[in-house]
Amino acid sequence: MAVAKKATTSLPPLRCWPAGQDVPAISVRQPWASAICWCGKSIENRSSWPFRHRGPLVIHASRTPATQAMVESFAEKVLESGVPRARFFSRLERWSEREDLGELINPYGAIVAVSTLAEVFEPGRKIPAGHPASGSPWANDEAYRLFMTDITPVRPVEFKGRFGLFKVPYKVILRLEPLTGLGVAVSP
């Protein structure tokens, strides 16, 4: 019996992924994809989730532009999550002052993070008290709530997303580099 090789990537969620195997992904609209990367959003809401997959999950930022209402909702949710108002707005100011950050922290049509899909809560199922997602302002109780851990932002890699769960070729995964040291995270 052949033993599967382990991944050759240093990204934490992918360390145990078999080398050569494509990795599951979801596409998320902006500004929510950036909220996953930089603002502590560990819950992604879906109207449907007919998949059994748990484990490594690539986060793709869709090409669809954000609306003003979405940006306002994003800011409201960040503040509800416990980020101090002054820190959040100082980060926004820093983001807008540095032209080079836009493509890194708010890209469209690109892979932006890898994570571990740890758990999925069905609509109406209460998240237990004491669970890391309990009380999250990002959770919608009427949707499937995908709870992610080990979220690691990566240097954006252009890629065409799809609806639902799709696969990212392993050769693309090998191009992903962790994105650290920007001083832009606003997690509580």
Short mmCIF file of C-alpha atoms in Angstrom, two decimals:
data_model
loop_
_atom_site.label_atom_id
_atom_site.label_comp_id
_atom_site.label_asym_id
_atom_site.label_seq_id
_atom_site.Cartn_x
_atom_site.Cartn_y
_atom_site.Cartn_z
CA MET A 1 0.00 0.00 0.00
CA ALA A 2 1.39 3.40 -1.03
CA VAL A 3 1.67 6.10 1.60
CA ALA A 4 0.46 9.56 0.57
CA LYS A 5 3.11 12.26 0.69
CA LYS A 6 2.40 15.18 2.97
CA ALA A 7 2.07 18.66 1.53
CA THR A 8 5.17 20.71 0.83
CA THR A 9 3.57 23.99 1.86
CA SER A 10 4.28 25.81 5.11
CA LEU A 11 0.75 27.23 5.43
CA PRO A 12 -0.66 25.82 8.71
CA PRO A 13 -4.07 24.63 7.41
CA LEU A 14 -2.37 22.68 4.59
CA ARG A 15 0.49 20.96 6.44
CA CYS A 16 -1.36 17.63 6.58
CA TRP A 17 -2.93 17.86 3.11
CA PRO A 18 -1.73 15.14 0.71
CA ALA A 19 0.84 16.47 -1.78
CA GLY A 20 -0.55 16.77 -5.29
CA GLN A 21 -4.21 16.77 -4.26
CA ASP A 22 -6.42 19.73 -5.24
CA VAL A 23 -7.77 21.74 -2.28
CA PRO A 24 -11.44 22.68 -1.71
CA ALA A 25 -12.34 26.38 -1.87
CA ILE A 26 -15.21 28.82 -1.55
CA SER A 27 -15.64 32.21 -3.16
CA VAL A 28 -16.62 35.07 -0.85
CA ARG A 29 -17.68 38.58 -1.88
CA GLN A 30 -15.75 41.62 -0.73
CA PRO A 31 -15.57 43.12 1.83
CA TRP A 32 -16.34 39.81 3.58
CA ALA A 33 -13.27 38.04 2.16
CA SER A 34 -11.05 40.79 3.59
CA ALA A 35 -12.94 40.55 6.89
CA ILE A 36 -11.95 36.87 7.04
CA CYS A 37 -8.31 37.80 6.43
CA TRP A 38 -7.93 40.92 8.54
CA CYS A 39 -10.88 41.44 10.89
CA GLY A 40 -11.42 38.20 12.80
CA LYS A 41 -14.38 36.96 10.73
CA SER A 42 -14.27 33.22 11.44
CA ILE A 43 -17.86 32.53 10.33
CA GLU A 44 -19.03 32.49 6.70
CA ASN A 45 -22.80 32.26 6.17
CA ARG A 46 -24.26 30.21 3.32
CA SER A 47 -27.88 29.66 2.26
CA SER A 48 -26.97 26.08 1.31
CA TRP A 49 -24.16 23.69 2.25
CA PRO A 50 -24.77 20.18 0.85
CA PHE A 51 -21.10 19.21 1.31
CA ARG A 52 -19.52 16.97 3.94
CA HIS A 53 -16.07 18.53 3.60
CA ARG A 54 -14.27 19.58 6.78
CA GLY A 55 -10.58 20.43 6.77
CA PRO A 56 -8.41 22.72 4.63
CA LEU A 57 -10.40 25.38 2.81
CA VAL A 58 -9.11 28.04 0.42
CA ILE A 59 -10.80 31.47 0.60
CA HIS A 60 -11.28 33.18 -2.76
CA ALA A 61 -12.41 36.82 -3.11
CA SER A 62 -15.00 37.04 -5.87
CA ARG A 63 -14.85 39.55 -8.72
CA THR A 64 -18.23 41.04 -7.82
CA PRO A 65 -17.76 44.62 -6.55
CA ALA A 66 -18.88 45.50 -3.04
CA THR A 67 -21.88 47.78 -2.67
CA GLN A 68 -21.92 50.77 -0.32
CA ALA A 69 -24.44 48.92 1.88
CA MET A 70 -22.07 45.96 2.16
CA VAL A 71 -19.16 48.21 3.15
CA GLU A 72 -21.33 49.88 5.81
CA SER A 73 -22.46 46.48 7.12
CA PHE A 74 -18.81 45.35 7.18
CA ALA A 75 -17.79 48.33 9.34
CA GLU A 76 -20.74 47.75 11.67
CA LYS A 77 -19.86 44.05 12.12
CA VAL A 78 -16.18 44.79 12.78
CA LEU A 79 -17.16 47.19 15.55
CA GLU A 80 -19.71 44.68 16.95
CA SER A 81 -16.95 42.05 17.09
CA GLY A 82 -15.16 44.06 19.77
CA VAL A 83 -12.59 46.00 17.75
CA PRO A 84 -12.18 49.43 19.38
CA ARG A 85 -13.61 52.17 17.16
CA ALA A 86 -10.43 54.29 17.25
CA ARG A 87 -8.24 51.34 16.24
CA PHE A 88 -10.56 50.34 13.40
CA PHE A 89 -10.70 53.86 11.94
CA SER A 90 -6.95 54.38 12.31
CA ARG A 91 -6.42 51.13 10.36
CA LEU A 92 -8.84 52.31 7.65
CA GLU A 93 -6.86 55.54 7.41
CA ARG A 94 -3.61 53.58 7.10
CA TRP A 95 -5.17 51.40 4.40
CA SER A 96 -6.27 54.43 2.38
CA GLU A 97 -2.90 56.20 2.72
CA ARG A 98 -0.92 53.30 1.29
CA GLU A 99 -1.79 52.72 -2.35
CA ASP A 100 0.19 49.46 -2.35
CA LEU A 101 -2.14 47.92 0.25
CA GLY A 102 -5.34 47.97 -1.82
CA GLU A 103 -4.42 45.03 -4.01
CA LEU A 104 -3.06 43.10 -1.03
CA ILE A 105 -5.84 43.56 1.51
CA ASN A 106 -8.93 44.07 -0.66
CA PRO A 107 -8.41 42.17 -3.92
CA TYR A 108 -11.04 40.89 -6.32
CA GLY A 109 -10.89 37.64 -8.31
CA ALA A 110 -8.07 36.15 -6.25
CA ILE A 111 -7.23 33.58 -3.61
CA VAL A 112 -6.74 35.54 -0.38
CA ALA A 113 -6.44 33.01 2.47
CA VAL A 114 -6.32 29.41 3.54
CA SER A 115 -8.17 28.13 6.59
CA THR A 116 -9.47 25.01 8.24
CA LEU A 117 -13.21 24.44 7.98
CA ALA A 118 -13.68 23.10 11.50
CA GLU A 119 -17.45 22.91 11.82
CA VAL A 120 -20.72 23.73 10.06
CA PHE A 121 -23.77 24.79 12.05
CA GLU A 122 -27.11 24.17 10.32
CA PRO A 123 -29.78 26.89 10.20
CA GLY A 124 -31.56 27.20 13.53
CA ARG A 125 -28.93 25.13 15.38
CA LYS A 126 -27.60 27.13 18.29
CA ILE A 127 -23.86 27.57 18.61
CA PRO A 128 -23.07 26.19 22.08
CA ALA A 129 -22.05 28.61 24.83
CA GLY A 130 -18.30 28.56 25.24
CA HIS A 131 -17.69 27.72 21.56
CA PRO A 132 -15.28 30.21 19.91
CA ALA A 133 -18.06 31.21 17.48
CA SER A 134 -20.67 31.73 20.21
CA GLY A 135 -21.99 35.29 20.12
CA SER A 136 -20.17 36.13 16.88
CA PRO A 137 -21.68 39.17 15.15
CA TRP A 138 -20.72 37.50 11.85
CA ALA A 139 -23.12 34.55 12.38
CA ASN A 140 -26.60 34.52 10.82
CA ASP A 141 -28.74 31.98 12.72
CA GLU A 142 -30.95 31.44 9.65
CA ALA A 143 -28.04 30.28 7.46
CA TYR A 144 -25.45 27.52 7.42
CA ARG A 145 -22.56 28.92 9.45
CA LEU A 146 -19.14 27.71 8.36
CA PHE A 147 -16.73 28.02 11.30
CA MET A 148 -13.10 28.43 10.22
CA THR A 149 -9.89 28.22 12.23
CA ASP A 150 -6.20 28.67 11.36
CA ILE A 151 -7.06 31.51 8.97
CA THR A 152 -3.88 32.50 7.16
CA PRO A 153 -3.96 35.47 4.73
CA VAL A 154 -1.87 34.91 1.61
CA ARG A 155 -0.43 37.16 -1.08
CA PRO A 156 -3.37 37.32 -3.55
CA VAL A 157 -3.15 34.95 -6.49
CA GLU A 158 -5.51 35.65 -9.38
CA PHE A 159 -7.91 32.75 -9.83
CA LYS A 160 -11.40 32.26 -11.24
CA GLY A 161 -13.84 31.32 -8.49
CA ARG A 162 -17.13 29.46 -8.71
CA PHE A 163 -20.33 29.02 -6.73
CA GLY A 164 -20.40 26.39 -4.01
CA LEU A 165 -17.40 24.27 -3.13
CA PHE A 166 -14.80 24.04 -5.89
CA LYS A 167 -11.22 22.78 -6.16
CA VAL A 168 -8.00 24.77 -6.51
CA PRO A 169 -5.26 22.84 -8.35
CA TYR A 170 -2.35 21.82 -6.14
CA LYS A 171 0.11 23.61 -8.46
CA VAL A 172 -1.69 26.88 -7.58
CA ILE A 173 -1.56 26.01 -3.86
CA LEU A 174 2.22 25.72 -4.09
CA ARG A 175 2.38 29.38 -5.23
CA LEU A 176 0.63 30.68 -2.10
CA GLU A 177 2.76 32.76 0.28
CA PRO A 178 1.67 33.85 3.77
CA LEU A 179 1.03 37.58 3.98
CA THR A 180 2.33 38.94 7.28
CA GLY A 181 3.81 42.08 8.77
CA LEU A 182 1.52 44.60 7.05
CA GLY A 183 0.16 46.00 10.31
CA VAL A 184 -3.38 46.02 8.98
CA ALA A 185 -5.21 43.38 11.06
CA VAL A 186 -7.99 44.77 13.23
CA SER A 187 -9.09 41.67 15.13
CA PRO A 188 -10.40 42.21 18.68
#
